[in-house]
């Protein structure tokens, strides 16, 4: 068996930890790089005894050298609360992280995948969102450090491919949830479950009629691995998300019901530039990756609720 050497930046985060685990289980050697801004050792503690797993504390805004066959570039805070904490650092992470990792990929001839986001579509005027849509993004708003950073990273990936023949893959990830989200992550699924389990008020922002389409983390990891395995000529971008769409109030009601909680819904101000709707168009993923999401919201929520019950 050929054991590939794979670098996962942001590997101690929510998605990264699941990806590292899956890549190790498939017999690869995994290098997990993280600065622990939003990631935690706890997420990968069970992998530390595996001799084919290495943990590296490093910040992607600084250059890094290692001999690897593949790079998954996930380093970047993903929750609005955390990426808005230090917006200049967030955009530096996306842009300088992309430059450093693309430079590494070029030097060692590694294939490199970028964890991009549905946020490149901004507050979309087309619904559902296909990859061809260029988006509706505010360049100077609360979310811009993340949205524009990720858009610039896509540009860098595309230009390293055209100018230097670096083998790139871009996936645009839609709202993903699951075990190992941080209880203080601030994103909607973890917030609602943590609040419901403690019988605290469920904080719906705005009137809760904005929509999101929620994907369970295992489906995302499967999509990322399938994307990495495609022919070099196929670079994406590809939407990876679950098209089942819910309003935020529907999600709140579902979580209250599934946890048997006494929580009440309270309404708080809607943050600025909060997208009104979001749903992936996934025909490219179906055709090129032979991928569709399999895990229904109820099934994924059940697993996620169980996880939070063990840590709260
Ligand atoms: P997360 O915050 O749990 O993980 C991000 C990881 O990156 C953390 O471990 C963090 O410590 C690390 N990191 C942050 N800045 C870094 C830096 N400068 N150097 C090194 N490491 C750094 O978030 P996540 O949900 O696991 O997201 C992972 C990736 O997927 C991110 O790039 C995110 O933008 C992308 N994404 C996620 C979603 C989602 O719904 N989960 C949606 C779209 C895109
Ligand atoms: N949201 C909410 N209550 C919360 C957290 C989030 O109503 O406690 C809303 C938020 O305003 C947004 C949606 O849920 O409309 C998804 O938010 P999240 O931060 O999870 O991700 P986003 O898709 O906005 O990046």
GROMACS .gro file of C-alpha atoms and ligand atoms in nm:
model
  381
    1UNK     CA    1   0.000   0.000   0.000
    2UNK     CA    2   0.122   0.351  -0.077
    3UNK     CA    3   0.095   0.568   0.235
    4UNK     CA    4   0.036   0.926   0.118
    5UNK     CA    5   0.177   1.212   0.325
    6UNK     CA    6  -0.101   1.466   0.380
    7UNK     CA    7  -0.092   1.809   0.543
    8UNK     CA    8  -0.417   1.937   0.696
    9UNK     CA    9  -0.403   2.303   0.802
   10UNK     CA   10  -0.664   2.389   1.065
   11UNK     CA   11  -0.655   2.017   1.148
   12UNK     CA   12  -0.742   2.064   1.517
   13UNK     CA   13  -1.066   2.245   1.432
   14UNK     CA   14  -1.414   2.101   1.398
   15UNK     CA   15  -1.399   1.990   1.032
   16UNK     CA   16  -1.020   1.939   1.029
   17UNK     CA   17  -1.028   1.687   1.313
   18UNK     CA   18  -1.285   1.470   1.131
   19UNK     CA   19  -1.081   1.496   0.811
   20UNK     CA   20  -0.754   1.397   0.987
   21UNK     CA   21  -0.927   1.098   1.145
   22UNK     CA   22  -1.072   0.979   0.814
   23UNK     CA   23  -0.740   1.023   0.627
   24UNK     CA   24  -0.557   0.825   0.897
   25UNK     CA   25  -0.820   0.549   0.886
   26UNK     CA   26  -0.759   0.524   0.511
   27UNK     CA   27  -0.390   0.446   0.583
   28UNK     CA   28  -0.229   0.784   0.516
   29UNK     CA   29   0.033   0.971   0.716
   30UNK     CA   30  -0.125   1.293   0.844
   31UNK     CA   31   0.041   1.618   0.951
   32UNK     CA   32  -0.205   1.834   1.143
   33UNK     CA   33  -0.103   2.202   1.150
   34UNK     CA   34  -0.289   2.448   1.372
   35UNK     CA   35  -0.237   2.764   1.577
   36UNK     CA   36  -0.522   2.665   1.814
   37UNK     CA   37  -0.712   2.992   1.769
   38UNK     CA   38  -1.048   2.812   1.749
   39UNK     CA   39  -0.921   2.453   1.737
   40UNK     CA   40  -0.851   2.239   2.041
   41UNK     CA   41  -0.614   1.956   2.131
   42UNK     CA   42  -0.918   1.773   2.267
   43UNK     CA   43  -1.045   1.734   1.908
   44UNK     CA   44  -0.744   1.526   1.801
   45UNK     CA   45  -0.628   1.385   2.135
   46UNK     CA   46  -0.743   1.036   2.032
   47UNK     CA   47  -0.515   1.052   1.725
   48UNK     CA   48  -0.196   1.148   1.910
   49UNK     CA   49  -0.093   0.788   1.986
   50UNK     CA   50  -0.104   0.695   1.616
   51UNK     CA   51   0.258   0.689   1.485
   52UNK     CA   52   0.134   0.814   1.147
   53UNK     CA   53  -0.013   1.130   1.300
   54UNK     CA   54   0.190   1.443   1.378
   55UNK     CA   55   0.068   1.763   1.541
   56UNK     CA   56   0.241   2.088   1.447
   57UNK     CA   57   0.173   2.420   1.622
   58UNK     CA   58   0.215   2.680   1.350
   59UNK     CA   59   0.041   2.986   1.210
   60UNK     CA   60  -0.025   2.974   0.832
   61UNK     CA   61   0.049   3.344   0.793
   62UNK     CA   62   0.416   3.234   0.824
   63UNK     CA   63   0.584   3.015   0.560
   64UNK     CA   64   0.611   2.643   0.638
   65UNK     CA   65   0.812   2.367   0.470
   66UNK     CA   66   0.737   1.996   0.466
   67UNK     CA   67   0.748   1.717   0.205
   68UNK     CA   68   0.390   1.609   0.138
   69UNK     CA   69   0.178   1.468  -0.146
   70UNK     CA   70  -0.143   1.653  -0.065
   71UNK     CA   71  -0.252   1.963   0.128
   72UNK     CA   72  -0.600   2.039   0.262
   73UNK     CA   73  -0.604   2.411   0.351
   74UNK     CA   74  -0.866   2.462   0.624
   75UNK     CA   75  -0.688   2.707   0.856
   76UNK     CA   76  -0.928   2.998   0.917
   77UNK     CA   77  -1.183   3.069   1.189
   78UNK     CA   78  -1.527   2.988   1.045
   79UNK     CA   79  -1.779   3.120   1.296
   80UNK     CA   80  -1.883   3.487   1.250
   81UNK     CA   81  -1.816   3.556   1.621
   82UNK     CA   82  -1.457   3.432   1.593
   83UNK     CA   83  -1.367   3.564   1.249
   84UNK     CA   84  -1.495   3.910   1.346
   85UNK     CA   85  -1.292   3.912   1.670
   86UNK     CA   86  -0.977   4.018   1.483
   87UNK     CA   87  -1.085   4.088   1.122
   88UNK     CA   88  -0.736   4.190   1.003
   89UNK     CA   89  -0.595   3.861   1.128
   90UNK     CA   90  -0.881   3.675   0.956
   91UNK     CA   91  -0.811   3.819   0.612
   92UNK     CA   92  -0.436   3.771   0.664
   93UNK     CA   93  -0.500   3.406   0.750
   94UNK     CA   94  -0.696   3.350   0.429
   95UNK     CA   95  -0.469   3.545   0.195
   96UNK     CA   96  -0.121   3.486   0.341
   97UNK     CA   97  -0.219   3.131   0.438
   98UNK     CA   98  -0.318   3.065   0.076
   99UNK     CA   99   0.006   3.219  -0.057
  100UNK     CA  100   0.220   3.017   0.185
  101UNK     CA  101   0.041   2.688   0.123
  102UNK     CA  102   0.032   2.739  -0.256
  103UNK     CA  103   0.403   2.819  -0.248
  104UNK     CA  104   0.463   2.497  -0.058
  105UNK     CA  105   0.245   2.300  -0.303
  106UNK     CA  106   0.440   2.447  -0.594
  107UNK     CA  107   0.778   2.366  -0.437
  108UNK     CA  108   0.699   2.002  -0.348
  109UNK     CA  109   0.453   1.941  -0.634
  110UNK     CA  110   0.166   1.860  -0.397
  111UNK     CA  111  -0.201   1.867  -0.486
  112UNK     CA  112  -0.381   2.132  -0.280
  113UNK     CA  113  -0.747   2.173  -0.180
  114UNK     CA  114  -0.894   2.498  -0.054
  115UNK     CA  115  -1.181   2.499   0.197
  116UNK     CA  116  -1.376   2.786   0.046
  117UNK     CA  117  -1.725   2.880   0.150
  118UNK     CA  118  -2.081   2.960   0.046
  119UNK     CA  119  -2.000   3.306   0.189
  120UNK     CA  120  -1.834   3.386  -0.147
  121UNK     CA  121  -2.196   3.427  -0.267
  122UNK     CA  122  -2.261   3.688   0.006
  123UNK     CA  123  -2.629   3.779   0.046
  124UNK     CA  124  -2.728   3.593  -0.272
  125UNK     CA  125  -2.966   3.730  -0.533
  126UNK     CA  126  -2.992   3.390  -0.702
  127UNK     CA  127  -3.144   3.091  -0.523
  128UNK     CA  128  -3.024   2.816  -0.495
  129UNK     CA  129  -2.662   2.918  -0.559
  130UNK     CA  130  -2.478   2.756  -0.853
  131UNK     CA  131  -2.098   2.778  -0.885
  132UNK     CA  132  -2.135   3.012  -1.184
  133UNK     CA  133  -2.294   3.281  -0.964
  134UNK     CA  134  -2.040   3.554  -0.879
  135UNK     CA  135  -2.214   3.661  -0.561
  136UNK     CA  136  -2.336   3.972  -0.387
  137UNK     CA  137  -2.069   4.061  -0.130
  138UNK     CA  138  -2.020   4.381   0.071
  139UNK     CA  139  -1.645   4.461   0.060
  140UNK     CA  140  -1.650   4.674   0.379
  141UNK     CA  141  -1.901   4.507   0.612
  142UNK     CA  142  -1.880   4.292   0.925
  143UNK     CA  143  -1.842   3.973   0.722
  144UNK     CA  144  -1.602   4.111   0.460
  145UNK     CA  145  -1.281   3.998   0.633
  146UNK     CA  146  -1.400   3.640   0.589
  147UNK     CA  147  -1.590   3.665   0.259
  148UNK     CA  148  -1.333   3.874   0.073
  149UNK     CA  149  -1.044   3.676   0.227
  150UNK     CA  150  -1.195   3.353   0.097
  151UNK     CA  151  -1.268   3.512  -0.243
  152UNK     CA  152  -0.908   3.637  -0.271
  153UNK     CA  153  -0.787   3.288  -0.173
  154UNK     CA  154  -0.991   3.141  -0.461
  155UNK     CA  155  -0.827   3.394  -0.695
  156UNK     CA  156  -0.481   3.295  -0.570
  157UNK     CA  157  -0.558   2.925  -0.613
  158UNK     CA  158  -0.684   2.985  -0.965
  159UNK     CA  159  -0.380   3.199  -1.059
  160UNK     CA  160  -0.125   2.951  -0.916
  161UNK     CA  161  -0.297   2.690  -1.129
  162UNK     CA  162  -0.289   2.900  -1.447
  163UNK     CA  163   0.055   3.057  -1.396
  164UNK     CA  164   0.248   2.775  -1.223
  165UNK     CA  165   0.046   2.462  -1.303
  166UNK     CA  166  -0.015   2.393  -0.933
  167UNK     CA  167  -0.274   2.117  -0.906
  168UNK     CA  168  -0.561   2.287  -0.722
  169UNK     CA  169  -0.909   2.194  -0.597
  170UNK     CA  170  -1.164   2.441  -0.461
  171UNK     CA  171  -1.468   2.332  -0.259
  172UNK     CA  172  -1.730   2.582  -0.146
  173UNK     CA  173  -1.859   2.447   0.182
  174UNK     CA  174  -2.216   2.524   0.298
  175UNK     CA  175  -2.318   2.535   0.669
  176UNK     CA  176  -2.178   2.220   0.829
  177UNK     CA  177  -2.240   2.091   1.182
  178UNK     CA  178  -2.161   1.791   1.397
  179UNK     CA  179  -1.971   1.663   1.700
  180UNK     CA  180  -1.657   1.857   1.804
  181UNK     CA  181  -1.803   2.198   1.734
  182UNK     CA  182  -1.685   2.411   2.024
  183UNK     CA  183  -1.967   2.481   2.274
  184UNK     CA  184  -1.879   2.854   2.248
  185UNK     CA  185  -1.836   2.838   1.870
  186UNK     CA  186  -2.126   3.079   1.821
  187UNK     CA  187  -2.271   2.915   1.509
  188UNK     CA  188  -2.640   2.843   1.506
  189UNK     CA  189  -2.655   2.463   1.546
  190UNK     CA  190  -2.415   2.447   1.841
  191UNK     CA  191  -2.569   2.757   2.004
  192UNK     CA  192  -2.922   2.614   1.987
  193UNK     CA  193  -2.824   2.267   2.113
  194UNK     CA  194  -2.616   2.405   2.402
  195UNK     CA  195  -2.897   2.645   2.497
  196UNK     CA  196  -3.164   2.374   2.471
  197UNK     CA  197  -2.970   2.123   2.681
  198UNK     CA  198  -2.939   2.385   2.957
  199UNK     CA  199  -3.305   2.498   2.928
  200UNK     CA  200  -3.181   2.849   2.845
  201UNK     CA  201  -3.348   3.086   2.599
  202UNK     CA  202  -3.290   2.997   2.232
  203UNK     CA  203  -3.147   3.309   2.067
  204UNK     CA  204  -3.300   3.355   1.722
  205UNK     CA  205  -3.152   3.655   1.540
  206UNK     CA  206  -3.397   3.873   1.347
  207UNK     CA  207  -3.739   3.715   1.294
  208UNK     CA  208  -3.578   3.381   1.215
  209UNK     CA  209  -3.715   3.358   0.860
  210UNK     CA  210  -3.365   3.359   0.707
  211UNK     CA  211  -3.276   3.016   0.569
  212UNK     CA  212  -2.973   2.789   0.579
  213UNK     CA  213  -2.916   2.436   0.443
  214UNK     CA  214  -2.736   2.221   0.698
  215UNK     CA  215  -2.485   1.949   0.614
  216UNK     CA  216  -2.356   1.685   0.856
  217UNK     CA  217  -1.976   1.678   0.883
  218UNK     CA  218  -1.931   1.318   0.756
  219UNK     CA  219  -2.095   1.411   0.424
  220UNK     CA  220  -1.857   1.707   0.389
  221UNK     CA  221  -1.545   1.499   0.461
  222UNK     CA  222  -1.656   1.243   0.201
  223UNK     CA  223  -1.703   1.524  -0.054
  224UNK     CA  224  -1.360   1.677   0.018
  225UNK     CA  225  -1.182   1.342  -0.021
  226UNK     CA  226  -1.369   1.268  -0.344
  227UNK     CA  227  -1.278   1.614  -0.475
  228UNK     CA  228  -0.908   1.562  -0.397
  229UNK     CA  229  -0.920   1.233  -0.594
  230UNK     CA  230  -1.055   1.388  -0.917
  231UNK     CA  231  -0.846   1.428  -1.234
  232UNK     CA  232  -0.596   1.717  -1.230
  233UNK     CA  233  -0.792   1.890  -1.507
  234UNK     CA  234  -1.090   1.932  -1.272
  235UNK     CA  235  -1.022   2.217  -1.030
  236UNK     CA  236  -1.371   2.326  -0.926
  237UNK     CA  237  -1.504   2.533  -0.758
  238UNK     CA  238  -1.761   2.281  -0.642
  239UNK     CA  239  -2.042   2.339  -0.393
  240UNK     CA  240  -2.043   2.083  -0.112
  241UNK     CA  241  -2.359   2.113   0.093
  242UNK     CA  242  -2.695   1.960   0.170
  243UNK     CA  243  -2.977   2.126  -0.028
  244UNK     CA  244  -3.244   2.064   0.241
  245UNK     CA  245  -3.330   2.418   0.344
  246UNK     CA  246  -3.477   2.532   0.677
  247UNK     CA  247  -3.565   2.864   0.836
  248UNK     CA  248  -3.377   2.940   1.158
  249UNK     CA  249  -3.706   2.922   1.352
  250UNK     CA  250  -3.769   2.573   1.211
  251UNK     CA  251  -3.424   2.470   1.331
  252UNK     CA  252  -3.492   2.614   1.679
  253UNK     CA  253  -3.822   2.425   1.704
  254UNK     CA  254  -3.661   2.102   1.589
  255UNK     CA  255  -3.381   2.129   1.845
  256UNK     CA  256  -3.628   2.208   2.129
  257UNK     CA  257  -3.837   1.904   2.033
  258UNK     CA  258  -3.545   1.664   1.992
  259UNK     CA  259  -3.384   1.760   2.324
  260UNK     CA  260  -3.718   1.767   2.513
  261UNK     CA  261  -3.612   2.111   2.634
  262UNK     CA  262  -3.813   2.367   2.830
  263UNK     CA  263  -3.634   2.649   2.646
  264UNK     CA  264  -3.830   2.938   2.494
  265UNK     CA  265  -3.738   3.116   2.172
  266UNK     CA  266  -3.627   3.479   2.218
  267UNK     CA  267  -3.565   3.718   1.931
  268UNK     CA  268  -3.245   3.927   1.915
  269UNK     CA  269  -3.126   4.183   1.657
  270UNK     CA  270  -3.018   4.045   1.320
  271UNK     CA  271  -2.642   4.102   1.264
  272UNK     CA  272  -2.564   4.324   0.964
  273UNK     CA  273  -2.518   4.158   0.625
  274UNK     CA  274  -2.662   3.829   0.754
  275UNK     CA  275  -2.759   3.644   0.431
  276UNK     CA  276  -3.137   3.606   0.394
  277UNK     CA  277  -3.120   3.268   0.226
  278UNK     CA  278  -2.870   3.001   0.136
  279UNK     CA  279  -2.902   2.670  -0.043
  280UNK     CA  280  -2.644   2.489  -0.258
  281UNK     CA  281  -2.702   2.383  -0.616
  282UNK     CA  282  -2.507   2.053  -0.622
  283UNK     CA  283  -2.535   1.912  -0.975
  284UNK     CA  284  -2.160   1.959  -1.039
  285UNK     CA  285  -2.070   1.761  -0.724
  286UNK     CA  286  -2.314   1.487  -0.827
  287UNK     CA  287  -2.170   1.463  -1.178
  288UNK     CA  288  -1.797   1.518  -1.122
  289UNK     CA  289  -1.753   1.360  -0.775
  290UNK     CA  290  -2.041   1.113  -0.782
  291UNK     CA  291  -2.129   1.265  -0.444
  292UNK     CA  292  -2.457   1.347  -0.272
  293UNK     CA  293  -2.513   1.415   0.098
  294UNK     CA  294  -2.671   1.116   0.276
  295UNK     CA  295  -2.736   1.231   0.630
  296UNK     CA  296  -3.073   1.391   0.708
  297UNK     CA  297  -3.091   1.684   0.951
  298UNK     CA  298  -3.270   1.476   1.221
  299UNK     CA  299  -3.006   1.202   1.207
  300UNK     CA  300  -2.717   1.448   1.221
  301UNK     CA  301  -2.879   1.651   1.499
  302UNK     CA  302  -2.927   1.333   1.704
  303UNK     CA  303  -2.553   1.255   1.684
  304UNK     CA  304  -2.461   1.617   1.760
  305UNK     CA  305  -2.699   1.640   2.057
  306UNK     CA  306  -2.542   1.317   2.198
  307UNK     CA  307  -2.196   1.476   2.166
  308UNK     CA  308  -2.298   1.792   2.352
  309UNK     CA  309  -2.471   1.585   2.622
  310UNK     CA  310  -2.135   1.423   2.698
  311UNK     CA  311  -1.942   1.752   2.724
  312UNK     CA  312  -2.189   1.982   2.901
  313LIG     P1  313  -1.294   2.585   1.307
  313LIG     O1  314  -1.285   2.724   1.357
  313LIG     O2  315  -1.339   2.478   1.402
  313LIG     O3  316  -1.155   2.537   1.246
  313LIG     C1  317  -1.058   2.623   1.193
  313LIG     C2  318  -0.922   2.576   1.241
  313LIG     O4  319  -0.821   2.661   1.183
  313LIG     C3  320  -0.906   2.586   1.393
  313LIG     O5  321  -0.847   2.468   1.442
  313LIG     C4  322  -0.815   2.707   1.411
  313LIG     O6  323  -0.739   2.702   1.531
  313LIG     C5  324  -0.730   2.698   1.286
  313LIG     N1  325  -0.670   2.827   1.248
  313LIG     C6  326  -0.731   2.948   1.242
  313LIG     N2  327  -0.643   3.042   1.202
  313LIG     C7  328  -0.524   2.979   1.184
  313LIG     C8  329  -0.394   3.022   1.145
  313LIG     N3  330  -0.370   3.151   1.118
  313LIG     N4  331  -0.294   2.930   1.137
  313LIG     C9  332  -0.318   2.800   1.167
  313LIG     N5  333  -0.437   2.753   1.205
  313LIG    C10  334  -0.540   2.842   1.214
  313LIG     O7  335  -1.390   2.588   1.180
  313LIG     P2  336  -1.441   2.470   1.083
  313LIG     O8  337  -1.588   2.477   1.080
  313LIG     O9  338  -1.373   2.343   1.117
  313LIG    O10  339  -1.389   2.523   0.942
  313LIG    C11  340  -1.278   2.467   0.876
  313LIG    C12  341  -1.261   2.533   0.739
  313LIG    O11  342  -1.377   2.508   0.659
  313LIG    C13  343  -1.243   2.685   0.746
  313LIG    O12  344  -1.149   2.724   0.649
  313LIG    C14  345  -1.379   2.738   0.710
  313LIG    O13  346  -1.372   2.866   0.650
  313LIG    C15  347  -1.428   2.632   0.612
  313LIG     N6  348  -1.575   2.630   0.609
  313LIG    C16  349  -1.645   2.572   0.711
  313LIG    C17  350  -1.784   2.576   0.709
  313LIG    C18  351  -1.868   2.513   0.818
  313LIG    O14  352  -1.989   2.527   0.813
  313LIG     N7  353  -1.811   2.441   0.914
  313LIG    C19  354  -1.850   2.639   0.601
  313LIG    C20  355  -1.774   2.698   0.502
  313LIG    C21  356  -1.636   2.692   0.505
  314LIG     N1  357  -2.823   3.259   1.427
  314LIG     C1  358  -2.925   3.272   1.521
  314LIG     N2  359  -2.896   3.251   1.652
  314LIG     C2  360  -2.771   3.215   1.696
  314LIG     C3  361  -2.667   3.200   1.599
  314LIG     C4  362  -2.698   3.225   1.466
  314LIG     O1  363  -3.040   3.303   1.486
  314LIG     O2  364  -2.755   3.195   1.818
  314LIG     C5  365  -2.856   3.280   1.285
  314LIG     C6  366  -2.764   3.379   1.212
  314LIG     O3  367  -2.812   3.511   1.226
  314LIG     C7  368  -2.771   3.327   1.070
  314LIG     C8  369  -2.793   3.176   1.085
  314LIG     O4  370  -2.839   3.157   1.219
  314LIG     O5  371  -2.882   3.381   1.004
  314LIG     C9  372  -2.665   3.094   1.064
  314LIG     O6  373  -2.565   3.151   1.145
  314LIG     P1  374  -2.420   3.088   1.162
  314LIG     O7  375  -2.343   3.182   1.247
  314LIG     O8  376  -2.432   2.947   1.206
  314LIG     O9  377  -2.360   3.082   1.014
  314LIG     P2  378  -2.366   3.177   0.886
  314LIG    O10  379  -2.432   3.094   0.784
  314LIG    O11  380  -2.446   3.302   0.916
  314LIG    O12  381  -2.223   3.208   0.857
   0.00000   0.00000   0.00000
